[in-house]
Amino acid sequence: MKVGFIQSSPKFGEVEANVKLALRNIRKLDAELVVLPELFNTGYRFRSRKEALSLAEAIPNGATTSKLIEVAKEKNIFIVAGLPEKARGKIYNSSVLVGPKGFISVYRKAHLFSTEKRLFTPGNTPFEVHDIGKAKVGMMICFDWLFPEAARTLALKGADIICHPSNLVLPHCPQAMITRCLENRVFAITANRVGSEARVGAERLRFIGKSQIV
């Protein structure tokens, strides 16, 4: 199976432009499974829960997921992408899996990093594995990498490939994901972003890039 990732630098809050660029890049890729970063459509540094809620979307009927489905059908491929999800008054840091037949699944991030806890509700979805024909795939998001149980659960459920949308700022994950793959005998696609954001206080977050397929 031919796989790929998009490593992007979204402009905060410019959802339409960010999605348009991502779709253009997906169309250029010769891959059957494509993984996009965490929160690829909005950017990362929300100033408040209210702001996050204003940019979050319903899944699967929101605009971003609908556009991902359109491209998946057009190219006959599978796409995993991270975006903020609103559901019953709560906000989740989520990723979707879509394919040629439409929406397949959503995963809500279990292990929230740092100030994400002020914005998002911890995920209430299980680590699930889905058969997409040539491979069985599971999803985890960014900071889930630190907890061995996440990858282990997916492996025990039969995953061949772990799709890992990320907004990594710490340097340790790329090497750690090699370990996760070795100890669980699985492949992983980590799609990280690049660039920086300084919307909250004086601190500027710099994203390390270093997306990888292991």
Coordinates of C-alpha atoms in Angstrom, one line a residue:
M1 CA 0.0 0.0 0.0
K2 CA 1.4 3.4 -0.9
V3 CA 1.0 5.9 1.9
G4 CA 1.9 9.6 2.4
F5 CA 1.5 12.6 4.7
I6 CA 1.0 16.4 4.4
Q7 CA 3.3 18.5 6.5
S8 CA 1.7 22.0 6.6
S9 CA 1.8 25.3 8.3
P10 CA -1.8 26.5 8.8
K11 CA -2.7 30.1 9.3
F12 CA -4.6 30.3 12.5
G13 CA -8.4 30.6 12.0
E14 CA -8.3 30.7 8.2
V15 CA -10.1 27.4 7.9
E16 CA -11.3 27.8 4.3
A17 CA -7.8 28.6 3.0
N18 CA -6.1 25.9 5.1
V19 CA -8.5 23.2 3.9
K20 CA -8.2 24.4 0.3
L21 CA -4.4 24.1 0.4
A22 CA -4.5 20.7 2.1
L23 CA -6.9 19.4 -0.6
R24 CA -4.7 20.8 -3.3
N25 CA -1.7 19.0 -1.8
I26 CA -3.6 15.7 -1.4
R27 CA -4.6 15.8 -5.1
K28 CA -0.9 16.0 -6.0
L29 CA 0.1 13.0 -3.9
D30 CA 0.3 9.5 -5.4
A31 CA -0.9 7.6 -2.3
E32 CA -3.7 5.4 -1.2
L33 CA -3.7 6.6 2.4
V34 CA -2.8 10.2 3.3
V35 CA -2.4 11.5 6.9
L36 CA -2.7 15.3 7.7
P37 CA -1.6 17.0 10.9
E38 CA -3.6 17.5 14.1
L39 CA -5.9 20.6 13.9
F40 CA -4.8 21.0 10.3
N41 CA -7.8 23.3 9.4
T42 CA -7.6 25.8 12.3
G43 CA -4.2 26.0 13.7
Y44 CA -3.3 25.2 17.3
R45 CA -3.2 28.1 19.8
F46 CA -6.8 29.0 20.7
R47 CA -7.0 31.9 23.1
S48 CA -10.1 30.6 24.8
R49 CA -12.6 27.8 24.8
K50 CA -15.1 30.2 23.2
E51 CA -12.7 30.7 20.3
A52 CA -12.1 27.0 20.0
L53 CA -15.9 26.4 19.9
S54 CA -16.4 29.0 17.2
L55 CA -13.9 27.1 14.9
A56 CA -14.9 23.6 15.8
E57 CA -17.1 21.6 13.5
A58 CA -19.6 18.7 13.7
I59 CA -18.3 15.4 12.5
P60 CA -19.1 13.9 10.0
N61 CA -21.5 16.6 8.7
G62 CA -19.2 19.6 9.1
A63 CA -17.7 21.5 6.1
T64 CA -14.1 20.2 6.6
T65 CA -15.0 16.5 6.9
S66 CA -17.4 16.9 3.9
K67 CA -14.6 18.3 1.7
L68 CA -12.2 15.5 2.8
I69 CA -14.8 13.0 1.8
E70 CA -15.2 14.6 -1.6
V71 CA -11.5 14.3 -2.3
A72 CA -11.4 10.7 -1.0
K73 CA -14.2 9.7 -3.4
E74 CA -12.6 11.7 -6.3
K75 CA -9.2 10.0 -5.9
N76 CA -10.4 6.7 -4.5
I77 CA -8.2 7.0 -1.4
F78 CA -8.4 7.1 2.4
I79 CA -7.6 10.2 4.4
V80 CA -6.9 10.7 8.1
A81 CA -7.0 14.3 9.4
G82 CA -7.1 16.2 12.7
L83 CA -9.6 18.9 13.5
P84 CA -11.5 20.4 16.4
E85 CA -14.9 18.7 16.9
K86 CA -18.0 20.1 18.6
A87 CA -20.6 17.6 19.9
R88 CA -23.3 18.2 22.5
G89 CA -21.7 21.4 23.9
K90 CA -18.2 19.8 24.2
I91 CA -15.1 20.3 22.1
Y92 CA -12.8 17.4 21.3
N93 CA -9.4 17.3 19.6
S94 CA -10.4 14.7 17.0
S95 CA -9.2 12.9 13.9
V96 CA -11.4 11.5 11.2
L97 CA -10.9 8.6 8.8
V98 CA -12.7 8.9 5.5
G99 CA -12.6 6.9 2.3
P100 CA -14.1 6.3 -1.1
K101 CA -17.4 5.3 0.4
G102 CA -17.5 8.3 2.8
F103 CA -17.1 8.7 6.5
I104 CA -15.6 5.8 8.4
S105 CA -14.7 6.8 12.0
V106 CA -13.7 9.5 14.4
Y107 CA -11.2 9.3 17.2
R108 CA -11.1 11.8 20.1
K109 CA -7.7 12.5 21.6
A110 CA -7.4 10.7 24.9
H111 CA -4.2 12.3 26.3
L112 CA -4.4 16.1 26.2
F113 CA -1.2 18.0 26.2
S114 CA -0.5 21.0 28.5
T115 CA -3.0 23.8 28.0
E116 CA -5.2 21.7 25.8
K117 CA -7.0 20.6 29.0
R118 CA -8.5 24.1 29.3
L119 CA -10.1 23.9 25.9
F120 CA -10.9 20.3 25.1
T121 CA -12.7 17.4 26.7
P122 CA -10.7 14.2 27.0
G123 CA -11.7 11.8 24.3
N124 CA -14.4 9.2 25.0
T125 CA -13.9 7.0 21.9
P126 CA -11.9 3.7 22.0
F127 CA -8.8 3.0 20.1
E128 CA -10.4 1.3 17.1
V129 CA -9.0 -0.5 14.1
H130 CA -10.6 -0.4 10.6
D131 CA -10.0 -2.6 7.7
I132 CA -9.5 -0.4 4.6
G133 CA -8.7 -3.3 2.2
K134 CA -5.0 -3.4 1.9
A135 CA -4.3 -2.7 5.5
K136 CA -5.9 -2.3 8.9
V137 CA -5.5 1.1 10.4
G138 CA -5.9 2.8 13.7
M139 CA -5.7 6.4 14.9
M140 CA -4.0 8.2 17.7
I141 CA -3.2 11.9 18.1
C142 CA 0.1 13.7 18.9
F143 CA 0.7 13.4 22.7
D144 CA -0.8 9.9 22.7
W145 CA 2.7 8.8 21.6
L146 CA 4.0 9.2 25.2
F147 CA 1.6 6.5 26.5
P148 CA 2.7 3.0 25.3
E149 CA -0.8 1.7 25.9
A150 CA -2.2 3.7 23.0
A151 CA -0.1 2.1 20.3
R152 CA -0.2 -1.3 22.1
T153 CA -4.0 -1.3 22.1
L154 CA -4.2 -0.6 18.4
A155 CA -1.6 -3.3 17.7
L156 CA -3.5 -5.9 19.8
K157 CA -6.6 -5.1 17.9
G158 CA -4.8 -5.9 14.7
A159 CA -3.6 -2.6 13.3
D160 CA -1.0 -2.7 10.5
I161 CA -0.6 1.1 10.3
I162 CA -1.1 3.7 13.1
C163 CA -2.1 7.1 11.6
H164 CA -0.8 9.8 13.9
P165 CA -1.9 13.4 13.2
S166 CA 0.4 15.7 15.3
N167 CA 1.3 19.2 16.3
L168 CA 4.6 18.3 17.9
V169 CA 6.7 20.8 19.8
L170 CA 8.9 18.5 21.8
P171 CA 11.9 16.8 20.1
H172 CA 11.4 13.3 21.5
C173 CA 8.5 11.9 19.5
P174 CA 10.1 11.0 16.2
Q175 CA 12.5 8.6 17.9
A176 CA 9.9 7.3 20.3
M177 CA 7.6 6.4 17.4
I178 CA 10.3 4.2 16.0
T179 CA 10.3 2.4 19.4
R180 CA 6.5 2.1 19.4
C181 CA 6.6 0.5 15.9
L182 CA 9.4 -1.9 16.9
E183 CA 7.8 -3.0 20.2
N184 CA 4.4 -3.5 18.5
R185 CA 5.5 -4.7 15.0
V186 CA 3.4 -2.0 13.3
F187 CA 4.0 0.8 10.9
A188 CA 3.2 4.4 11.7
I189 CA 2.6 7.6 9.8
T190 CA 3.2 10.7 11.9
A191 CA 2.0 13.9 10.1
N192 CA 3.3 16.9 12.0
R193 CA 3.1 20.6 11.1
V194 CA 5.8 23.3 10.8
G195 CA 5.9 27.0 11.6
S196 CA 5.1 28.8 14.9
E197 CA 2.3 30.4 16.7
A198 CA 2.4 33.1 19.4
R199 CA -1.2 34.0 20.1
V200 CA -1.3 33.3 23.8
G201 CA 0.9 35.5 26.1
A202 CA 4.5 36.0 25.2
E203 CA 5.3 32.3 24.5
R204 CA 5.9 31.3 20.9
L205 CA 5.3 27.6 20.1
R206 CA 7.6 26.3 17.4
F207 CA 6.5 23.1 15.7
I208 CA 9.3 20.7 14.9
G209 CA 8.1 19.2 11.6
K210 CA 10.0 15.9 11.1
S211 CA 7.0 14.0 9.8
Q212 CA 7.8 10.4 9.2
I213 CA 6.7 7.0 8.0
V214 CA 8.2 4.2 10.1

